[in-house]
Amino acid sequence: MGREELKYRLIEDDFLYEKLGSVKPQCEPLRYVEPDEDMQRRTEQFARDVAPLVKAAYDLDDKRFGFMREFDKVKKSKKRADSQSQHEGFELRMIFPYFADYGDPLLDEELKSYPEELFRRLSEAGVNGVWLHSVLRMMVLPEGGFPGDEKALDRIEGLKRLVARAEKYGVKIFLYLNEPRALHKDYFDGNAAREALAGPEFQGLRSFCTSKPEVLSWISNSMENLFSEVEGLGGVFTITASENYTSCASRPYAHSHCPLCKDRPYADIIVDVNTAIEQGVHRGNPDAKVIVWDWGWPDDKCEEIISRLPKSCWFMAVSEWGKPIERGGVKSHIGEYSLSAVGPGPRALRNWEFARKAGLKTLAKVQVNATWEMAAVPSVPVLDLVAQHAENLSGQDVNGVMLSWSLGGYPSENLKLFQSFRRGDTADDAVVRLAHSEYGDKAAAIGYCCKYVTKQQAK
């Protein structure tokens, strides 16, 4: 990996720079010291402790990443005809694919990280939308002071192929937008056209100031061109106050140091960006969905922002956010990525109500399969909790669900269970129906009886 690619990935690949620790602290040099007897004894004990784990990890029938091979061939589906029609509970059911490349997958002519069999199985589990990370400047050609990329047209062709592949299985493709991305300050230095568009510097990056009308026009026109060019593209969802440095409102420092933005209300800037995206998308394709996520918005700004969003937008909140928990006597609140603390929490409930009053459709962001606490497995088998979350959300009348961030996209039993939930179901109804579907009537009856007999015996 060359220096430029490394820099791009650190800045643009799902907050990778922050996840790897940002700017490292000054550390003393590491120096080798001969182990004494106590150190040697503890080292040998550690080796004995981990030996079974090492053996289990390396004595495998399958090669590393062998799980990807299960998607090599497209299988026939007996459930295809009714797999999408039975999910009347949630209009949109979107997920990130199980092992899709996060960086630049559209340049792969074969789209190997989006195999057709994965779409088939996700569709069978009820999914009708798949999202991928995108960086707008990589999808457009340079224009005036605005950035672009010479391979933009190749990526658009890749996106067309991806849309067509997914469409075979009733699945729409959605783009994650976090725009306009800031660039290294060197991009602007000494160039009058670029300087005229720039906002403040933050950690070596400079924003494109969205209080300048030409910046909003560039965003809007770029989205219009993209959605006009890629027929059938499902839509976008936006993050406007987190992850990357984008508008001057995406970082408190930038907002207060920008000559144009510092005297403007915070909500104005967030609404401007989302409105520019919405207008461009719908000029290109009136049927595409524009989903606005409240991730990173201050609690006291949410109502005003939501009330001023274009009425064609959908509004999304993390379901479990803010839910009170107590673990080991310690009281806390959930942020997100929780399976053990079943949502919805107070922030989502409040903001969904604001959205409904504003006439917007609503989505719940959830993690159905896995979370960052245990991200190396396809799914965590907590079917009762998954079913309870689905029941809770059905009572809130949300219109759709985003089923994972960039982990947790396996077409598992968890996913089938969540997606099969029908209005009026209880959590037990959904679990029992899945058991009959997956294991047959006889086995399902045994499992169902064991569950309740055990409870009675415990009493």
Coordinates of C-alpha atoms in Angstrom, one line a residue:
M1 CA 0.0 0.0 0.0
G2 CA 1.5 3.3 -1.0
R3 CA 1.6 6.5 1.1
E4 CA -1.4 8.1 -0.7
E5 CA -3.6 5.1 -0.4
L6 CA -2.8 4.7 3.2
K7 CA -3.6 8.4 3.8
Y8 CA -6.9 8.0 2.0
R9 CA -7.9 4.9 3.9
L10 CA -7.0 6.4 7.3
I11 CA -9.2 9.4 6.6
E12 CA -12.0 8.0 4.6
D13 CA -12.5 4.3 5.7
D14 CA -15.2 4.3 8.4
F15 CA -13.4 6.6 10.9
L16 CA -10.3 4.4 10.7
Y17 CA -7.9 7.1 11.8
E18 CA -9.9 7.6 15.1
K19 CA -10.3 3.8 15.6
L20 CA -6.6 3.4 15.4
G21 CA -6.0 5.9 18.1
S22 CA -5.6 9.2 16.2
V23 CA -2.3 11.0 17.0
K24 CA -0.3 8.7 19.2
P25 CA 1.1 9.8 22.5
Q26 CA 4.9 10.1 23.0
C27 CA 6.1 6.7 24.3
E28 CA 9.4 5.7 25.8
P29 CA 11.5 3.3 23.6
L30 CA 10.8 -0.4 24.2
R31 CA 13.9 -2.2 25.4
Y32 CA 14.4 -6.0 25.9
V33 CA 15.1 -7.3 29.4
E34 CA 16.2 -10.9 30.2
P35 CA 13.2 -12.6 31.9
D36 CA 13.7 -13.5 35.6
E37 CA 12.4 -16.8 37.1
D38 CA 9.0 -15.3 37.9
M39 CA 8.5 -13.9 34.4
Q40 CA 9.6 -17.2 32.9
R41 CA 7.2 -19.2 35.1
R42 CA 4.3 -16.9 34.2
T43 CA 5.2 -17.1 30.5
E44 CA 5.1 -20.9 30.6
Q45 CA 1.7 -20.9 32.4
F46 CA 0.3 -18.5 29.8
A47 CA 1.5 -20.9 27.1
R48 CA -0.3 -23.8 28.7
D49 CA -3.5 -21.7 29.1
V50 CA -3.7 -20.6 25.5
A51 CA -2.5 -23.9 23.9
P52 CA -6.0 -25.3 23.5
L53 CA -7.2 -22.0 22.0
V54 CA -4.2 -22.0 19.5
K55 CA -4.9 -25.6 18.5
A56 CA -8.6 -24.8 18.0
A57 CA -7.8 -21.7 15.9
Y58 CA -5.4 -23.4 13.5
D59 CA -6.5 -27.0 13.3
L60 CA -9.4 -26.2 11.0
D61 CA -10.9 -28.0 8.0
D62 CA -11.5 -24.8 6.2
K63 CA -8.9 -22.3 5.2
R64 CA -8.9 -18.8 6.6
F65 CA -11.9 -16.8 5.2
G66 CA -13.3 -20.1 4.0
F67 CA -16.7 -19.0 5.0
M68 CA -16.7 -16.8 1.9
R69 CA -16.7 -19.9 -0.3
E70 CA -20.3 -20.7 0.7
F71 CA -21.4 -17.8 -1.5
D72 CA -19.5 -18.9 -4.6
K73 CA -22.4 -20.6 -6.4
V74 CA -25.9 -19.2 -6.7
K75 CA -28.4 -21.8 -5.4
K76 CA -32.1 -22.2 -6.3
S77 CA -34.5 -20.8 -3.8
K78 CA -37.9 -22.3 -3.0
K79 CA -38.8 -19.2 -0.9
R80 CA -38.0 -16.6 -3.5
A81 CA -41.6 -16.1 -4.6
D82 CA -42.9 -14.9 -1.3
S83 CA -39.8 -13.9 0.6
Q84 CA -40.4 -10.2 0.0
S85 CA -44.2 -10.1 0.3
Q86 CA -44.5 -11.5 3.8
H87 CA -42.7 -8.7 5.6
E88 CA -45.5 -6.2 5.9
G89 CA -44.1 -4.9 9.2
F90 CA -41.2 -2.8 7.9
E91 CA -41.3 -1.2 4.5
L92 CA -37.5 -0.8 4.2
R93 CA -35.1 -3.5 5.5
M94 CA -31.6 -2.4 4.8
I95 CA -28.2 -4.0 5.8
F96 CA -24.5 -3.9 5.1
P97 CA -23.3 -7.0 3.2
Y98 CA -21.6 -9.7 5.2
F99 CA -18.0 -9.3 3.9
A100 CA -18.1 -6.4 1.4
D101 CA -14.9 -4.4 0.9
Y102 CA -15.3 -1.1 2.6
G103 CA -12.7 0.9 0.7
D104 CA -13.2 1.0 -3.1
P105 CA -15.2 -2.1 -4.2
L106 CA -16.8 -0.6 -7.3
L107 CA -13.5 -0.8 -9.2
D108 CA -13.6 -4.6 -9.0
E109 CA -15.1 -5.6 -12.3
E110 CA -16.4 -8.8 -10.9
L111 CA -17.7 -7.2 -7.7
K112 CA -16.3 -10.2 -5.8
S113 CA -17.2 -8.9 -2.4
Y114 CA -20.9 -8.7 -3.4
P115 CA -21.6 -12.2 -4.7
E116 CA -25.0 -13.0 -6.2
E117 CA -25.6 -15.8 -3.7
L118 CA -25.3 -13.4 -0.8
F119 CA -28.0 -11.2 -2.3
R120 CA -30.2 -14.2 -2.8
R121 CA -29.8 -15.3 0.8
L122 CA -30.3 -11.8 2.2
S123 CA -33.4 -11.5 0.1
E124 CA -34.6 -14.8 1.5
A125 CA -34.1 -13.5 5.0
G126 CA -36.3 -10.5 4.2
V127 CA -33.7 -7.8 3.3
N128 CA -34.7 -5.4 0.5
G129 CA -31.9 -2.9 0.8
V130 CA -28.1 -3.1 0.9
W131 CA -25.9 -0.1 1.7
L132 CA -22.3 0.8 0.8
H133 CA -19.9 3.5 1.9
S134 CA -19.3 6.2 -0.7
V135 CA -17.1 9.3 -1.0
L136 CA -18.6 11.8 -3.4
R137 CA -15.4 13.2 -4.8
M138 CA -14.5 9.7 -6.0
M139 CA -17.7 9.4 -7.9
V140 CA -17.4 12.7 -9.9
L141 CA -14.8 14.4 -12.2
P142 CA -12.9 17.5 -11.0
E143 CA -14.9 20.7 -11.6
G144 CA -13.5 24.2 -10.9
G145 CA -12.3 24.3 -7.3
F146 CA -14.0 21.1 -6.5
P147 CA -12.2 17.7 -6.3
G148 CA -12.9 14.7 -8.4
D149 CA -11.2 11.5 -9.5
E150 CA -10.1 10.2 -12.9
K151 CA -11.7 6.8 -12.1
A152 CA -15.1 8.2 -11.3
L153 CA -16.7 6.9 -14.4
D154 CA -15.3 3.4 -13.8
R155 CA -16.9 3.5 -10.3
I156 CA -20.2 4.6 -11.8
E157 CA -20.1 1.6 -14.2
G158 CA -19.4 -0.7 -11.2
L159 CA -22.3 0.8 -9.4
K160 CA -24.6 0.1 -12.3
R161 CA -23.5 -3.5 -12.3
L162 CA -24.1 -3.8 -8.6
V163 CA -27.6 -2.3 -8.9
A164 CA -28.4 -4.7 -11.6
R165 CA -27.1 -7.7 -9.6
A166 CA -29.1 -6.8 -6.5
E167 CA -32.2 -6.0 -8.5
K168 CA -32.5 -9.7 -9.5
Y169 CA -33.4 -10.4 -5.9
G170 CA -35.6 -7.4 -5.1
V171 CA -32.8 -5.6 -3.3
K172 CA -32.1 -1.9 -3.8
I173 CA -28.6 -0.3 -3.4
F174 CA -28.2 2.6 -1.0
L175 CA -25.2 5.0 -0.6
Y176 CA -23.9 6.2 2.8
L177 CA -23.1 9.9 2.5
N178 CA -20.9 11.9 4.9
E179 CA -20.4 15.1 2.8
P180 CA -18.8 17.4 1.8
R181 CA -15.6 15.6 2.9
A182 CA -12.8 17.9 4.1
L183 CA -9.4 17.6 2.4
H184 CA -5.8 18.1 3.5
K185 CA -5.0 21.8 3.7
D186 CA -2.5 21.4 0.9
Y187 CA -5.3 21.0 -1.5
F188 CA -6.4 24.6 -1.0
D189 CA -3.0 26.3 -0.4
G190 CA -2.0 28.6 -3.2
N191 CA -5.1 28.0 -5.3
A192 CA -7.5 30.9 -5.5
A193 CA -10.5 28.9 -6.8
R194 CA -10.2 26.4 -4.0
E195 CA -9.4 28.9 -1.3
A196 CA -12.7 30.7 -2.2
L197 CA -14.6 27.5 -1.2
A198 CA -12.7 26.6 2.0
G199 CA -13.7 26.7 5.6
P200 CA -11.5 26.5 8.8
E201 CA -8.6 24.1 9.3
F202 CA -9.1 21.3 11.8
Q203 CA -6.3 18.7 12.5
G204 CA -4.6 19.4 9.2
L205 CA -7.8 19.3 7.2
R206 CA -9.9 22.1 5.7
S207 CA -13.7 21.9 5.1
F208 CA -15.7 23.1 2.1
C209 CA -17.9 25.8 3.8
T210 CA -21.5 25.0 3.2
S211 CA -22.5 28.6 3.9
K212 CA -21.2 29.3 0.4
P213 CA -24.0 28.6 -2.1
E214 CA -21.7 27.1 -4.7
V215 CA -20.7 24.3 -2.3
L216 CA -24.3 23.3 -1.7
S217 CA -24.9 23.5 -5.5
W218 CA -21.9 21.2 -6.1
I219 CA -23.3 18.6 -3.7
S220 CA -26.8 18.9 -5.2
N221 CA -25.7 18.7 -8.8
S222 CA -23.4 15.8 -8.1
M223 CA -26.2 13.8 -6.6
E224 CA -28.5 14.7 -9.5
N225 CA -26.0 13.5 -12.0
L226 CA -25.3 10.3 -10.1
F227 CA -28.9 9.3 -9.7
S228 CA -29.7 10.2 -13.3
E229 CA -26.8 8.1 -14.5
V230 CA -27.4 5.0 -12.3
E231 CA -30.9 4.0 -13.0
G232 CA -32.6 2.1 -10.2
L233 CA -30.3 3.3 -7.4
G234 CA -32.3 3.0 -4.2
G235 CA -31.3 6.1 -2.3
V236 CA -28.9 7.5 0.3
F237 CA -28.6 7.9 4.0
T238 CA -26.7 10.8 5.6
I239 CA -24.5 11.4 8.6
T240 CA -24.0 15.2 9.0
A241 CA -22.4 15.7 12.4
S242 CA -19.9 12.9 13.0
E243 CA -17.4 10.5 11.6
N244 CA -15.5 12.7 9.2
Y245 CA -14.9 16.5 9.2
T246 CA -17.4 17.8 6.7
S247 CA -19.4 21.0 7.1
C248 CA -18.5 23.6 9.7
A249 CA -21.2 22.2 11.9
S250 CA -19.6 18.8 12.0
R251 CA -17.0 20.0 14.5
P252 CA -17.7 22.6 17.2
Y253 CA -14.3 24.1 16.7
A254 CA -15.0 24.7 13.0
H255 CA -18.4 26.2 13.6
S256 CA -17.1 28.8 16.0
H257 CA -14.0 29.7 13.8
C258 CA -15.7 30.1 10.4
P259 CA -16.4 33.7 9.5
L260 CA -19.6 32.8 7.6
C261 CA -20.9 30.0 9.9
K262 CA -20.1 31.3 13.4
D263 CA -23.2 33.6 13.6
R264 CA -25.5 31.1 11.9
P265 CA -27.7 28.7 13.9
Y266 CA -26.3 25.2 14.1
A267 CA -29.6 23.8 12.7
D268 CA -29.4 25.9 9.6
I269 CA -26.2 24.3 8.5
I270 CA -27.3 20.7 9.1
V271 CA -30.6 21.4 7.3
D272 CA -28.8 23.0 4.4
V273 CA -26.6 20.0 3.7
N274 CA -29.5 17.5 3.9
T275 CA -31.7 19.7 1.8
A276 CA -29.0 20.0 -0.9
I277 CA -28.6 16.2 -1.0
E278 CA -32.4 15.6 -1.1
Q279 CA -33.0 18.0 -3.9
G280 CA -30.2 16.5 -6.0
V281 CA -31.2 12.9 -5.4
H282 CA -34.9 13.6 -6.3
R283 CA -34.1 15.6 -9.4
G284 CA -32.2 12.6 -10.5
N285 CA -34.7 10.0 -9.4
P286 CA -38.0 11.1 -7.7
D287 CA -38.5 7.6 -6.4
A288 CA -35.2 7.3 -4.5
K289 CA -35.2 7.5 -0.7
V290 CA -33.3 10.1 1.2
I291 CA -32.7 9.0 4.8
V292 CA -31.4 11.5 7.4
W293 CA -29.7 10.1 10.5
D294 CA -29.5 12.1 13.7
W295 CA -26.1 10.6 14.7
G296 CA -24.1 13.3 16.4
W297 CA -26.7 16.0 16.6
P298 CA -26.9 17.7 20.0
D299 CA -30.1 16.6 21.8
D300 CA -31.3 20.2 22.1
K301 CA -31.1 20.8 18.3
C302 CA -32.9 17.7 17.1
E303 CA -36.5 19.0 17.2
E304 CA -35.7 22.1 15.1
I305 CA -33.6 20.2 12.6
I306 CA -36.2 17.4 12.1
S307 CA -39.1 19.9 11.8
R308 CA -37.3 21.7 8.9
L309 CA -36.2 18.7 6.9
P310 CA -37.8 18.3 3.4
K311 CA -41.0 16.3 3.8
S312 CA -39.9 13.6 1.4
C313 CA -37.0 12.6 3.7
W314 CA -37.1 9.6 6.0
F315 CA -35.7 10.1 9.5
M316 CA -33.5 7.5 11.3
A317 CA -32.4 7.2 14.9
V318 CA -30.5 4.5 16.8
S319 CA -33.2 2.5 18.5
E320 CA -31.4 1.7 21.8
W321 CA -29.7 5.0 22.3
G322 CA -29.9 6.4 25.8
K323 CA -31.5 3.3 27.3
P324 CA -30.6 3.1 31.0
I325 CA -28.7 0.0 32.1
E326 CA -27.1 -1.4 35.2
R327 CA -24.3 -3.9 35.0
G328 CA -22.5 -5.2 38.1
G329 CA -24.0 -2.4 40.2
V330 CA -22.8 0.3 37.8
K331 CA -25.5 2.5 36.2
S332 CA -25.0 3.7 32.7
H333 CA -26.7 4.4 29.4
I334 CA -26.5 2.6 26.1
G335 CA -25.0 4.5 23.1
E336 CA -25.5 1.9 20.4
Y337 CA -24.5 -1.6 19.1
S338 CA -26.4 -3.4 21.9
L339 CA -28.1 -6.8 21.8
S340 CA -28.4 -7.2 25.5
A341 CA -30.2 -3.9 26.2
V342 CA -33.3 -4.1 24.0
G343 CA -34.5 -0.8 22.5
P344 CA -36.0 1.5 21.9
G345 CA -34.5 4.1 24.2
P346 CA -35.6 7.6 25.1
R347 CA -33.7 9.5 22.4
A348 CA -35.2 7.5 19.6
L349 CA -38.7 7.6 21.0
R350 CA -38.5 11.4 21.3
N351 CA -37.0 12.0 17.9
W352 CA -39.3 9.6 16.1
E353 CA -42.2 11.5 17.6
F354 CA -40.8 14.8 16.3
A355 CA -40.4 13.2 12.8
R356 CA -44.0 11.9 12.8
K357 CA -45.3 15.4 13.7
A358 CA -43.2 16.8 10.8
G359 CA -44.8 14.3 8.4
L360 CA -41.6 12.2 7.9
K361 CA -41.3 8.5 7.7
T362 CA -39.1 6.9 10.3
L363 CA -36.4 4.2 10.6
A364 CA -34.7 2.4 13.5
K365 CA -31.0 1.7 13.3
V366 CA -30.4 -1.7 15.1
Q367 CA -27.8 -4.5 15.3
V368 CA -29.6 -7.7 14.8
N369 CA -26.7 -10.2 14.3
A370 CA -23.6 -9.0 16.0
T371 CA -22.1 -6.0 17.8
W372 CA -18.6 -4.6 18.3
E373 CA -18.5 -6.5 21.6
M374 CA -18.4 -9.8 19.6
A375 CA -17.9 -8.8 16.0
A376 CA -15.9 -11.9 14.9
V377 CA -18.9 -14.2 14.7
P378 CA -21.7 -14.2 12.1
S379 CA -24.4 -13.8 14.8
V380 CA -24.9 -14.0 18.5
P381 CA -27.7 -16.5 19.2
V382 CA -30.0 -14.4 21.4
L383 CA -33.2 -15.0 19.5
D384 CA -35.5 -14.0 22.4
L385 CA -33.8 -10.6 22.6
V386 CA -33.9 -10.1 18.8
A387 CA -37.6 -11.0 18.8
Q388 CA -38.4 -8.6 21.7
H389 CA -36.7 -5.8 19.9
A390 CA -38.8 -6.4 16.8
E391 CA -42.0 -6.5 18.9
N392 CA -41.0 -3.3 20.6
L393 CA -40.4 -1.5 17.3
S394 CA -43.7 -2.8 15.8
G395 CA -45.4 -1.0 18.7
Q396 CA -43.7 2.2 17.6
D397 CA -45.0 2.1 14.0
V398 CA -41.6 2.7 12.5
N399 CA -41.5 2.4 8.7
G400 CA -38.2 0.7 8.3
V401 CA -35.0 -0.7 9.8
M402 CA -31.3 -0.4 9.1
L403 CA -30.2 -3.8 10.4
S404 CA -26.4 -3.2 10.8
W405 CA -23.5 -0.9 10.6
S406 CA -20.4 -2.3 8.8
L407 CA -20.6 -5.5 10.8
G408 CA -23.4 -8.0 11.3
G409 CA -24.5 -8.6 7.7
Y410 CA -24.7 -12.4 7.7
P411 CA -28.0 -13.9 6.5
S412 CA -28.6 -15.7 9.9
E413 CA -31.5 -17.0 11.9
N414 CA -31.4 -13.8 13.9
L415 CA -32.1 -11.8 10.7
K416 CA -34.8 -14.2 9.5
L417 CA -36.5 -13.9 12.9
F418 CA -36.4 -10.1 13.0
Q419 CA -37.6 -9.8 9.5
S420 CA -40.5 -12.2 9.8
F421 CA -42.1 -10.3 12.6
R422 CA -45.7 -9.3 11.7
R423 CA -47.9 -6.7 13.2
G424 CA -49.8 -8.2 16.2
D425 CA -47.1 -10.8 16.8
T426 CA -45.6 -11.3 20.2
A427 CA -41.9 -12.2 20.6
D428 CA -42.8 -15.8 21.4
D429 CA -45.0 -16.0 18.2
A430 CA -42.1 -15.1 16.0
V431 CA -39.6 -17.5 17.7
V432 CA -42.0 -20.4 17.5
R433 CA -42.8 -19.7 13.8
L434 CA -39.1 -19.6 13.0
A435 CA -38.5 -22.9 14.9
H436 CA -41.2 -24.6 12.8
S437 CA -39.8 -23.1 9.6
E438 CA -36.2 -24.0 10.3
Y439 CA -36.4 -27.3 12.2
G440 CA -39.9 -28.8 11.4
D441 CA -43.0 -29.2 13.5
K442 CA -41.7 -32.1 15.7
A443 CA -38.4 -30.5 16.7
A444 CA -40.1 -27.1 17.1
A445 CA -42.7 -28.5 19.5
I446 CA -39.9 -30.1 21.6
G447 CA -38.0 -26.9 21.9
Y448 CA -41.1 -24.9 22.7
C449 CA -42.2 -27.3 25.4
C450 CA -38.7 -27.4 27.0
K451 CA -38.6 -23.7 27.2
Y452 CA -41.8 -23.4 29.2
V453 CA -41.5 -26.6 31.2
T454 CA -38.1 -25.4 32.4
K455 CA -39.7 -22.1 33.5
Q456 CA -42.4 -23.9 35.4
Q457 CA -40.0 -26.3 37.0
A458 CA -37.9 -23.3 38.1
K459 CA -40.9 -21.9 39.9

